[in-house]
Amino acid sequence: MHIFHISTSKSDFNDKPQTPGSPCSPFPIIGVGEGSNFDTLLLKTLGSLVAGKRRVARNGRLCREGDKLGLLYVVRFGQFKAVADDSIGQQRVAGFHMAGDWMGLGAISTGRHNFGLIALDDSEVHEIPFAAAAKTMITHPQMHHRFLEIMSEALCGEAHHSMAVGNSLDSRFARFLVQMGAKYSLLGYSNISYRLSMTRADIGSYLGSTGESMSRVVARFNAEGFVTISGRNVEVHNWVALDAVSRGLQREAKQTAIH
Amino acid sequence: MHIFHISTSKSDFNDKPQTPGSPCSPFPIIGVGEGSNFDTLLLKTLGSLVAGKRRVARNGRLCREGDKLGLLYVVRFGQFKAVADDSIGQQRVAGFHMAGDWMGLGAISTGRHNFGLIALDDSEVHEIPFAAAAKTMITHPQMHHRFLEIMSEALCGEAHHSMAVGNSLDSRFARFLVQMGAKYSLLGYSNISYRLSMTRADIGSYLGSTGESMSRVVARFNAEGFVTISGRNVEVHNWVALDAVSRGLQREAKQTAIH
DNA sequence: CGTCGTCTTGATCCATATCAACCTTAGTGG
DNA sequence: CCACTAAGGTTGATATGGATCAAGACGACG
């Protein structure tokens, strides 16, 4: 299966994440270890809050929908999908999380996790006991403020996503690609050449569509030429066009693409 | 236009909000003044934080998208819609807010309001300077915790809404009705008989659809009989059926409705 | 009582869900 | 190392929910 060693040496964090499929990215590939910008500041101040690390193998569950809130999680490496059990049986993907992302914030109000968390890759998270964290924040104003920002960011992200309702699938998928690029970029990876960790069906579910439809969108985008998606490898050739499509300006997008 | 007097006597808050269209609700109609549960606790502790009140007449703007964050708002009475200027010109409704709801939380991370706020009724809000509030929270652990809950609630709400992508319009509208009922119920009003403050087009925009389509859904729902919607007056007859439709269990919903 | 905004209804067309078959790839065991 | 297998991905055919455009009815407010 997916066995990975348990050493806690730093090399662990450097060998794990995405190795861009194509060479020569214009972006600096900095290591995503202690030094990079996934909330280094917070993690430093928060060091004492991290009760432990936890590894989850691919397809493993970190928590279930309805679990009592005890821990918040910060992704250290790997990726997760948040899933909700829609009505009966049907499972919907609510979001994707990668290094630096906080998970479980929705549970603060309800006391229970509102989404299950499933690893898309072999992953590791920091476990942060919420109760203790809340207390500590009071004595660390900086941390307190940063945490509010984190929650606000999450809120914006969700609001942003929910604005996608009603846009065309092309638009939603383009936006998805842009966001993934942005996230990778933040982590120091290329945003024009990256590898997705989730299935077409997962993306479809996240975007309120289906795996089949995603497949077709991918084909369409490839044909348009502003992007090359082969399997899970994504290469963005025309960022402007992609962004235009994501905004629903299809007409202009094509003009830009044809150039 | 919509002129309303500026007195700050308590009676102001009791005469303003919705008077249920139909009589004899099974729910207690408690006044939505200081005594009801729109965060009385917080407002009491937060009293010092409230820098002021501000009235906004119907169709008036409280703030614009992009405005620098200075104030957070808590609705005191009336209702607002949050709007985003999608790409060029097109205006999308991101959410609706009524008494007790916090607005502007998304601005904490970006420093700028991400939505414009427009009053749907003559309304009043509490103005809360964020910087000061953040400071005060540190000295009031209870308030701090409550504020985290509020942000988490907002997060859950958005996440919930974004899960609607891909569901049928019937399902989304049913959910909308359920949520509106729940909100009114929280404020002490009937959740089975209430009046909407927004246009069909607003609802359509919020749900990723159009005014015309909303009109058709309304007609369909009325025909099914589990609800009677006439203009902006809503009456829910079969809560179970409505809930079922909101979950996408249309088949069962109809069975329940036919009884 | 007239006017404007809102709501409803009709006709048409397109995007995308759905069902179904097939292909590809990566992981497995011989 | 190669063949097997199952999960994931692609592609096709068809059906339909909603968008869109257009016209008319209603209702609230001045």
XYZ file of C-alpha atoms (C1' of nucleotides) in Angstrom, chain A residues 168-169 209-210 212-213 216, chain C residues 16-20 27-28:
14
model
C -20.886 28.050 -16.824
C -18.892 24.936 -16.134
C -20.911 18.785 -11.943
C -19.812 15.293 -12.936
C -17.824 13.070 -17.464
C -18.518 16.750 -17.871
C -15.338 17.253 -21.746
C -24.952 19.684 -19.197
C -26.815 15.453 -16.710
C -27.297 10.801 -17.582
C -26.600 6.167 -19.304
C -23.543 3.322 -21.635
C -0.804 -0.874 -9.217
C -0.763 -6.110 -8.384
